[in-house]
Amino acid sequence: MTLNATTSHTVGPYYHIGLTWLNREDLTEAQTLGQRVAITGQVVDGNGQFVNDAMLEVWQANAAGKYAHPEDDQDKPLDPHFDGFGRVPVDAEGRFRFTTIKPGTVPGLGGTTQAPHLVVLVFARGLVKHLLTRIYFDGEQANEADPLLACVPEERRGTIIARPDASGAYQWNVILQGTDAETVFFDY
């Protein structure tokens, strides 16, 4: 018997067929512990045109710095009202907004500490596989010692740091390619 390779497919735009039931733009509940934050932005391509069919998947630790995952064996409290996951679609102009809590610090490799951050996967038409990035928070003292952030050239770090705007929400955009402002994406 001979097996032939199937054709490849991109991650979008058909994810809406089976994944939209997981959309969740507010990762919190009324009883969730921690400082609530809103994150807003827009997904644009290398030409600055909005991407109207993208979806962001967000993973994060709770306010104490513990993930709601069986492999997180830290001696930190688990918040039963926060699972640290959400899927956020963009609107017709590539804009998104979601509400979550600012996570605590988590351990890194070799006894290091990672600054509060969100792990973000970006899905969109034309991507052969999703893109992996992070959102850090402007002004966090722990940013200075974060081992992954330190691997990013200083002039590019701003692409993964959310900054508060006049409304108090954090602003962070996803720029898919093409300019010095392109969002930093990580290999995995």
GROMACS .gro file of C-alpha atoms in nm:
model
  188
    1MET     CA    1   0.000   0.000   0.000
    2THR     CA    2   0.133   0.344  -0.091
    3LEU     CA    3   0.044   0.652   0.110
    4ASN     CA    4   0.036   0.986  -0.064
    5ALA     CA    5   0.077   1.320   0.106
    6THR     CA    6  -0.235   1.530   0.127
    7THR     CA    7  -0.237   1.890   0.019
    8SER     CA    8  -0.148   2.152   0.277
    9HIS     CA    9  -0.400   2.396   0.415
   10THR     CA   10  -0.369   2.727   0.589
   11VAL     CA   11  -0.511   2.788   0.938
   12GLY     CA   12  -0.789   3.013   0.812
   13PRO     CA   13  -1.041   3.132   0.718
   14TYR     CA   14  -1.235   2.812   0.788
   15TYR     CA   15  -1.159   2.786   1.160
   16HIS     CA   16  -1.495   2.951   1.226
   17ILE     CA   17  -1.666   2.625   1.130
   18GLY     CA   18  -1.542   2.438   1.437
   19LEU     CA   19  -1.374   2.683   1.670
   20THR     CA   20  -1.599   2.982   1.728
   21TRP     CA   21  -1.790   2.811   2.010
   22LEU     CA   22  -1.469   2.865   2.210
   23ASN     CA   23  -1.469   3.244   2.154
   24ARG     CA   24  -1.444   3.423   2.485
   25GLU     CA   25  -1.359   3.791   2.499
   26ASP     CA   26  -1.386   3.815   2.879
   27LEU     CA   27  -1.156   3.564   3.045
   28THR     CA   28  -1.280   3.664   3.391
   29GLU     CA   29  -1.579   3.590   3.609
   30ALA     CA   30  -1.718   3.811   3.886
   31GLN     CA   31  -1.519   3.615   4.147
   32THR     CA   32  -1.187   3.607   3.955
   33LEU     CA   33  -0.899   3.733   4.170
   34GLY     CA   34  -0.660   3.997   4.041
   35GLN     CA   35  -0.640   4.329   3.863
   36ARG     CA   36  -0.868   4.334   3.561
   37VAL     CA   37  -0.721   4.477   3.243
   38ALA     CA   38  -0.862   4.535   2.896
   39ILE     CA   39  -0.638   4.484   2.595
   40THR     CA   40  -0.733   4.641   2.263
   41GLY     CA   41  -0.566   4.652   1.926
   42GLN     CA   42  -0.580   4.567   1.561
   43VAL     CA   43  -0.430   4.297   1.340
   44VAL     CA   44  -0.272   4.437   1.022
   45ASP     CA   45  -0.067   4.291   0.739
   46GLY     CA   46   0.268   4.407   0.604
   47ASN     CA   47   0.099   4.676   0.395
   48GLY     CA   48  -0.083   4.823   0.694
   49GLN     CA   49  -0.417   4.681   0.577
   50PHE     CA   50  -0.641   4.534   0.846
   51VAL     CA   51  -0.685   4.158   0.861
   52ASN     CA   52  -1.056   4.098   0.909
   53ASP     CA   53  -1.055   3.722   0.964
   54ALA     CA   54  -0.791   3.677   1.233
   55MET     CA   55  -0.840   3.517   1.572
   56LEU     CA   56  -0.620   3.546   1.881
   57GLU     CA   57  -0.591   3.263   2.130
   58VAL     CA   58  -0.475   3.377   2.474
   59TRP     CA   59  -0.314   3.162   2.747
   60GLN     CA   60  -0.191   3.294   3.080
   61ALA     CA   61  -0.125   3.232   3.448
   62ASN     CA   62  -0.358   3.361   3.719
   63ALA     CA   63  -0.287   3.661   3.945
   64ALA     CA   64  -0.069   3.444   4.170
   65GLY     CA   65   0.139   3.320   3.877
   66LYS     CA   66  -0.008   2.970   3.853
   67TYR     CA   67  -0.140   2.810   3.535
   68ALA     CA   68  -0.465   2.613   3.541
   69HIS     CA   69  -0.280   2.313   3.400
   70PRO     CA   70  -0.195   1.978   3.563
   71GLU     CA   71   0.176   2.019   3.484
   72ASP     CA   72   0.201   2.340   3.686
   73ASP     CA   73   0.311   2.199   4.022
   74GLN     CA   74   0.403   2.533   4.182
   75ASP     CA   75   0.299   2.582   4.543
   76LYS     CA   76   0.076   2.876   4.452
   77PRO     CA   77  -0.302   2.904   4.484
   78LEU     CA   78  -0.520   2.801   4.193
   79ASP     CA   79  -0.809   3.038   4.124
   80PRO     CA   80  -1.120   2.823   4.059
   81HIS     CA   81  -1.279   3.119   3.881
   82PHE     CA   82  -1.005   3.165   3.622
   83ASP     CA   83  -0.880   2.915   3.365
   84GLY     CA   84  -0.646   3.154   3.181
   85PHE     CA   85  -0.777   3.085   2.830
   86GLY     CA   86  -0.975   3.275   2.570
   87ARG     CA   87  -1.028   3.300   2.196
   88VAL     CA   88  -1.082   3.646   2.057
   89PRO     CA   89  -1.200   3.711   1.701
   90VAL     CA   90  -1.132   4.040   1.526
   91ASP     CA   91  -1.408   4.255   1.380
   92ALA     CA   92  -1.448   4.361   1.015
   93GLU     CA   93  -1.163   4.613   1.056
   94GLY     CA   94  -0.923   4.377   1.231
   95ARG     CA   95  -0.988   4.523   1.578
   96PHE     CA   96  -1.007   4.319   1.896
   97ARG     CA   97  -1.072   4.378   2.264
   98PHE     CA   98  -1.060   4.136   2.552
   99THR     CA   99  -1.070   4.154   2.929
  100THR     CA  100  -0.849   3.949   3.156
  101ILE     CA  101  -0.643   3.990   3.473
  102LYS     CA  102  -0.280   4.089   3.498
  103PRO     CA  103  -0.098   3.761   3.565
  104GLY     CA  104   0.162   3.706   3.831
  105THR     CA  105   0.524   3.616   3.763
  106VAL     CA  106   0.603   3.256   3.670
  107PRO     CA  107   0.924   3.054   3.691
  108GLY     CA  108   1.153   3.041   3.390
  109LEU     CA  109   1.438   2.807   3.296
  110GLY     CA  110   1.737   2.781   3.526
  111GLY     CA  111   1.571   2.941   3.827
  112THR     CA  112   1.483   3.263   3.645
  113THR     CA  113   1.154   3.449   3.680
  114GLN     CA  114   0.936   3.548   3.387
  115ALA     CA  115   0.760   3.884   3.399
  116PRO     CA  116   0.378   3.893   3.387
  117HIS     CA  117   0.281   3.808   3.031
  118LEU     CA  118   0.014   3.657   2.809
  119VAL     CA  119   0.093   3.392   2.549
  120VAL     CA  120  -0.087   3.470   2.222
  121LEU     CA  121  -0.140   3.251   1.917
  122VAL     CA  122  -0.244   3.433   1.600
  123PHE     CA  123  -0.460   3.249   1.344
  124ALA     CA  124  -0.545   3.404   1.007
  125ARG     CA  125  -0.602   3.330   0.640
  126GLY     CA  126  -0.276   3.267   0.458
  127LEU     CA  127  -0.081   3.142   0.759
  128VAL     CA  128   0.042   2.786   0.715
  129LYS     CA  129   0.062   2.755   1.093
  130HIS     CA  130  -0.038   2.988   1.371
  131LEU     CA  131   0.207   3.248   1.502
  132LEU     CA  132   0.326   3.256   1.862
  133THR     CA  133   0.398   3.577   2.049
  134ARG     CA  134   0.360   3.731   2.393
  135ILE     CA  135   0.213   4.042   2.549
  136TYR     CA  136   0.413   4.203   2.829
  137PHE     CA  137   0.291   4.503   3.029
  138ASP     CA  138   0.462   4.842   3.009
  139GLY     CA  139   0.618   4.957   3.335
  140GLU     CA  140   0.650   4.613   3.495
  141GLN     CA  141   0.971   4.603   3.697
  142ALA     CA  142   1.007   4.228   3.627
  143ASN     CA  143   1.039   4.302   3.252
  144GLU     CA  144   1.404   4.397   3.306
  145ALA     CA  145   1.497   4.045   3.420
  146ASP     CA  146   1.266   3.841   3.198
  147PRO     CA  147   1.487   3.587   3.014
  148LEU     CA  148   1.276   3.568   2.696
  149LEU     CA  149   1.227   3.943   2.669
  150ALA     CA  150   1.605   3.981   2.709
  151CYS     CA  151   1.652   3.765   2.396
  152VAL     CA  152   1.457   4.017   2.187
  153PRO     CA  153   1.668   4.302   2.046
  154GLU     CA  154   1.595   4.616   2.246
  155GLU     CA  155   1.466   4.807   1.944
  156ARG     CA  156   1.205   4.532   1.880
  157ARG     CA  157   1.078   4.480   2.238
  158GLY     CA  158   0.812   4.747   2.200
  159THR     CA  159   0.624   4.522   1.958
  160ILE     CA  160   0.536   4.284   2.241
  161ILE     CA  161   0.477   4.537   2.519
  162ALA     CA  162   0.123   4.665   2.572
  163ARG     CA  163   0.095   5.027   2.681
  164PRO     CA  164  -0.196   5.191   2.862
  165ASP     CA  165  -0.395   5.442   2.660
  166ALA     CA  166  -0.600   5.740   2.782
  167SER     CA  167  -0.895   5.513   2.871
  168GLY     CA  168  -0.680   5.288   3.091
  169ALA     CA  169  -0.699   4.994   2.849
  170TYR     CA  170  -0.373   4.845   2.725
  171GLN     CA  171  -0.303   4.899   2.356
  172TRP     CA  172  -0.121   4.628   2.161
  173ASN     CA  173  -0.128   4.564   1.787
  174VAL     CA  174  -0.033   4.262   1.578
  175ILE     CA  175   0.166   4.356   1.269
  176LEU     CA  176   0.212   4.042   1.064
  177GLN     CA  177   0.511   4.134   0.848
  178GLY     CA  178   0.709   4.379   0.653
  179THR     CA  179   0.831   4.668   0.865
  180ASP     CA  180   1.053   4.739   1.162
  181ALA     CA  181   0.733   4.747   1.365
  182GLU     CA  182   0.652   4.382   1.279
  183THR     CA  183   0.544   4.198   1.592
  184VAL     CA  184   0.809   3.965   1.733
  185PHE     CA  185   0.701   3.603   1.683
  186PHE     CA  186   0.873   3.306   1.843
  187ASP     CA  187   0.970   2.966   1.706
  188TYR     CA  188   0.826   2.666   1.887
   0.00000   0.00000   0.00000
